[in-house]
PDB file of C-alpha atoms in Angstrom:
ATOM      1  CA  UNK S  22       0.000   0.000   0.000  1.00  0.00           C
ATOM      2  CA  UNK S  23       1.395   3.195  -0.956  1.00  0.00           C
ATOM      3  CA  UNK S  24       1.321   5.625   1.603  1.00  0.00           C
ATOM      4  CA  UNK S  25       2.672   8.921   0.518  1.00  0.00           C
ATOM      5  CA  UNK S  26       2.224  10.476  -2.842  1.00  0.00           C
ATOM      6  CA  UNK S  27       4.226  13.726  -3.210  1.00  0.00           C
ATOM      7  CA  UNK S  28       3.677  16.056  -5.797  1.00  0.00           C
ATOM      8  CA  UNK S  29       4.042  20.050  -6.514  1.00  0.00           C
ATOM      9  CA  UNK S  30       7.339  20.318  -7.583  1.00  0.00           C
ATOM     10  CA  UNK S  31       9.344  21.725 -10.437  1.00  0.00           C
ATOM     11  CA  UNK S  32      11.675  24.472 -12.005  1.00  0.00           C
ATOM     12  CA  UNK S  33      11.523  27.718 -10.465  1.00  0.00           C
ATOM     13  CA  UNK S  34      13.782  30.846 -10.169  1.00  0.00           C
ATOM     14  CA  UNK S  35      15.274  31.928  -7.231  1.00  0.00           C
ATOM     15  CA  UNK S  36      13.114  34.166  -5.543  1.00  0.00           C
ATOM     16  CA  UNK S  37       9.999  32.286  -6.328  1.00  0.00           C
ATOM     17  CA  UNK S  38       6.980  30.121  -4.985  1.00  0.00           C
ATOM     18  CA  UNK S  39       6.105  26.479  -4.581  1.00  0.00           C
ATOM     19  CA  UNK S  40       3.283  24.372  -3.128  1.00  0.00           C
ATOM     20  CA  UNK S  41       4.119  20.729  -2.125  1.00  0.00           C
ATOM     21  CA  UNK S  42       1.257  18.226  -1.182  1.00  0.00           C
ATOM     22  CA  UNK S  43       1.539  15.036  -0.238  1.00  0.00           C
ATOM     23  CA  UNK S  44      -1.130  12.688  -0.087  1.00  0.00           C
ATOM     24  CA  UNK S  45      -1.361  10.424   3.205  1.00  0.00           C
ATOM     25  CA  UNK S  46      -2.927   7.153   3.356  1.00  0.00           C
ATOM     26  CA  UNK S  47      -5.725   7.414   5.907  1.00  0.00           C
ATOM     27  CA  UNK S  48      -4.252   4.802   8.294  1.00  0.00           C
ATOM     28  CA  UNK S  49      -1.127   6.964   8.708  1.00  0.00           C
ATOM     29  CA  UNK S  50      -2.494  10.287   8.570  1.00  0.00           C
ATOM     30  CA  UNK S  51      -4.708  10.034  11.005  1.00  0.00           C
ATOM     31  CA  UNK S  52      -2.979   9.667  14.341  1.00  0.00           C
ATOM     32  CA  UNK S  53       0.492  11.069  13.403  1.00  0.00           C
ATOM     33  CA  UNK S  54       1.918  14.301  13.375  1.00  0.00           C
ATOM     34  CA  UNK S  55       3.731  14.892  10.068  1.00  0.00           C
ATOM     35  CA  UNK S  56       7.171  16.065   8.743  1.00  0.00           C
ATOM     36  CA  UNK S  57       8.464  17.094   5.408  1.00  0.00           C
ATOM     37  CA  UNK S  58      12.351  16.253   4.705  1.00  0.00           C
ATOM     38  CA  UNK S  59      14.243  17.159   1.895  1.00  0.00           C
ATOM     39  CA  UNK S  60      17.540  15.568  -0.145  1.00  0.00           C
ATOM     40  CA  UNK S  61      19.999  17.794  -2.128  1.00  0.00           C
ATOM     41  CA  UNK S  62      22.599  15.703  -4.395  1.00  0.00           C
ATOM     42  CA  UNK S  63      25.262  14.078  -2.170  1.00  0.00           C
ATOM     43  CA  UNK S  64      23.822  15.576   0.805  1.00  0.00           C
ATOM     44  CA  UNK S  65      21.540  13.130   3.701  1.00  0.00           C
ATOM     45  CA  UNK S  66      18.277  13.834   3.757  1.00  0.00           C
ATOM     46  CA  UNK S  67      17.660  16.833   6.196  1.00  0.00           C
ATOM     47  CA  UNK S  68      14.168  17.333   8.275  1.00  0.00           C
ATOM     48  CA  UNK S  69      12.691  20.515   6.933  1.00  0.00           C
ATOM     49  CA  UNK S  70       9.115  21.200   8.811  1.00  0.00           C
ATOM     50  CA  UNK S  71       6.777  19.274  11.268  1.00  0.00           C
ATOM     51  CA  UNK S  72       2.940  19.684  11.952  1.00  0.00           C
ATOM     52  CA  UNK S  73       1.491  17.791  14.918  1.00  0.00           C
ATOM     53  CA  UNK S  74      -1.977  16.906  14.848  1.00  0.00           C
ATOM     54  CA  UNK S  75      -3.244  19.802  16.206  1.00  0.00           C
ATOM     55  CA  UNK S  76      -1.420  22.010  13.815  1.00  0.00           C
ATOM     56  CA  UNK S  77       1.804  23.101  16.145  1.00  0.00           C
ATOM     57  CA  UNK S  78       4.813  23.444  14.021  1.00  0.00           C
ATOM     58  CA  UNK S  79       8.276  23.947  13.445  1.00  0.00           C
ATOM     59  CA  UNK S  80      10.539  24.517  10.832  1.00  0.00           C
ATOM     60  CA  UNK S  81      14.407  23.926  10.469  1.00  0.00           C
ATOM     61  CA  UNK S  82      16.744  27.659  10.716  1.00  0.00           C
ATOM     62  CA  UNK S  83      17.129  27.383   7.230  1.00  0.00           C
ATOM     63  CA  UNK S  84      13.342  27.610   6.004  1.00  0.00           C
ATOM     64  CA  UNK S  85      12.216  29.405   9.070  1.00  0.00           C
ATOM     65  CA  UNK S  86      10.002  32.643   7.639  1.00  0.00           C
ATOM     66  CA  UNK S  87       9.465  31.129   4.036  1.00  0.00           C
ATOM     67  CA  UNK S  88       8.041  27.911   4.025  1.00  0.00           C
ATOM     68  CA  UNK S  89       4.760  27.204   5.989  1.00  0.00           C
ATOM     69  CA  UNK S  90       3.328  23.764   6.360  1.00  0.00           C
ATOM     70  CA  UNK S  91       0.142  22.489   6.581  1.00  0.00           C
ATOM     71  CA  UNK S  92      -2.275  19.759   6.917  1.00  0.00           C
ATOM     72  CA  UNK S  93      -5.957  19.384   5.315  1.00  0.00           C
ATOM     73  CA  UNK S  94      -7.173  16.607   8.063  1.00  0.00           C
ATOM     74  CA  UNK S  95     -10.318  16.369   5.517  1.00  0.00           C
ATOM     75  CA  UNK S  96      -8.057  15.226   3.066  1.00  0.00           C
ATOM     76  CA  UNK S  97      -5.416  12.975   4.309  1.00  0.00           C
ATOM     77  CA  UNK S  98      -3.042  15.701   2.803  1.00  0.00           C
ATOM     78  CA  UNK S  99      -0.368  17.919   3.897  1.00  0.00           C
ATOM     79  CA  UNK S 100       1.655  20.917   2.296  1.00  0.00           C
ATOM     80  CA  UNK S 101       4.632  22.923   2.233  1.00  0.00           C
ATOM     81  CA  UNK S 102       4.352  26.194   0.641  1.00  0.00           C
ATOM     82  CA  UNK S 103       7.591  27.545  -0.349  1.00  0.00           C
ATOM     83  CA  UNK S 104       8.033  31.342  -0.686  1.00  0.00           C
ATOM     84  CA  UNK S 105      11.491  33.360  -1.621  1.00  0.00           C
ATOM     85  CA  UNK S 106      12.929  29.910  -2.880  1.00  0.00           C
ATOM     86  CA  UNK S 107      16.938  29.989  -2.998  1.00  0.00           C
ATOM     87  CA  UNK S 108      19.314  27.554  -5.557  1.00  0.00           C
ATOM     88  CA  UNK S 109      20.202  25.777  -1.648  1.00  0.00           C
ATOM     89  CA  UNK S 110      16.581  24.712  -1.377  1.00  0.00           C
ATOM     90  CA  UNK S 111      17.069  22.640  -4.480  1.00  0.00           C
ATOM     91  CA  UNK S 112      16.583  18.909  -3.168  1.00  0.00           C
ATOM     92  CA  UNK S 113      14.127  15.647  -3.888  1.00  0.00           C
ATOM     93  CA  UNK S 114      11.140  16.412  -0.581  1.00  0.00           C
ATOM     94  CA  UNK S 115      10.021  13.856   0.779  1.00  0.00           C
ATOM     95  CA  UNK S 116       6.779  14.209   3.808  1.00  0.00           C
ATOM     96  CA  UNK S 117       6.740  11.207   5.822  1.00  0.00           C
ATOM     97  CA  UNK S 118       4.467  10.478   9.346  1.00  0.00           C
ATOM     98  CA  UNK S 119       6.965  11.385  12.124  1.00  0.00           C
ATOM     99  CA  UNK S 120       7.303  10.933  16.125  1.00  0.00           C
ATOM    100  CA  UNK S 121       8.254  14.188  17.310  1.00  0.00           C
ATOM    101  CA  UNK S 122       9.378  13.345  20.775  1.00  0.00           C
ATOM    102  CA  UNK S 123      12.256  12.587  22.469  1.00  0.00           C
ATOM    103  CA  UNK S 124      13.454  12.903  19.097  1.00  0.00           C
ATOM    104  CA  UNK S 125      11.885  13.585  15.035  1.00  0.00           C
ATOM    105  CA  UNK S 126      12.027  10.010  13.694  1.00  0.00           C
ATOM    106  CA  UNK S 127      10.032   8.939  10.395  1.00  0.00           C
ATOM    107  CA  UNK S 128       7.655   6.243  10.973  1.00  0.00           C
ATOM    108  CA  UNK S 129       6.550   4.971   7.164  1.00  0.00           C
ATOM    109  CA  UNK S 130       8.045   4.093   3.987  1.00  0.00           C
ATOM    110  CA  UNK S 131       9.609   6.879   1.830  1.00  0.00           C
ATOM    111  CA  UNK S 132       8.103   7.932  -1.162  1.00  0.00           C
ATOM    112  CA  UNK S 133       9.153   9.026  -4.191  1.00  0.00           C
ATOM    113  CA  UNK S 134       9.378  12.495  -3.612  1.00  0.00           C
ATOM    114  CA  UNK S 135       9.007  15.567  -5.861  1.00  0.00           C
ATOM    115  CA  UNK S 136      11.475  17.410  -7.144  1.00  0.00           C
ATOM    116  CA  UNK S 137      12.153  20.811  -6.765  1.00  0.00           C
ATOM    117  CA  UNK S 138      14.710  22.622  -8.586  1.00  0.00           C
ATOM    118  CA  UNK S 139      15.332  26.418  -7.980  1.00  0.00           C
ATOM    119  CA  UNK S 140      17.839  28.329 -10.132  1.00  0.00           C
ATOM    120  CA  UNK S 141      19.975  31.173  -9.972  1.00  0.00           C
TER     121      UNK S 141
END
């Protein structure tokens, strides 16, 4: 069963705007709080945002005041919109279901990802 579908991504310039969704199979959605990670070339994948089921968040320094994420509990879906995009946020995202406490830890099988490619 596939349990997250990622899709949004694309070519952009630096400076521009993105919208990320990911679509959750109900069974994981529903009782987990939710992360998006990211993977540049060369580079290990790096946690970029988390939404708890209630809707707290929190976002890695590097994104912090541009990307916003978001869940549609209706849905099964979350998001990560991407404002004042830079060539460093280039990277394959990935969202996963997380555990947030002690520590982030991804709880499902990645995805494919979408790709997002910003240039200069």
């Amino acid at each position: 069963q596939v349990q997250f579908v990622e899709s949004g991504g694309g070519l952009v310039q630096a400076g521009g705007s993105l919208r990320l969704s990911c679509a959750v199979s109900l069974s994981m959605f529903r009782n987990s709080a939710m992360g998006w990670y990211r993977q540049a070339p060369d580079k290990q994948r790096e946690l970029v945002a988390t939404i708890t089921k209630g809707g707290s968040t929190n976002y890695a320094d590097s994104v912090k005041g541009r990307f916003t994420i978001s869940r549609d509990n209706a849905k099964n879906t979350v998001y990560l919109q991407m404002n004042s995009l830079k060539p460093e946020d280039t990277a394959l995202y990935y969202c996963n279901a997380v555990i947030i406490t002690p520590a982030t830890v991804p709880l499902g099988s990645w995805g494919q990802g979408t790709q997002v490619t910003v240039s200069s």
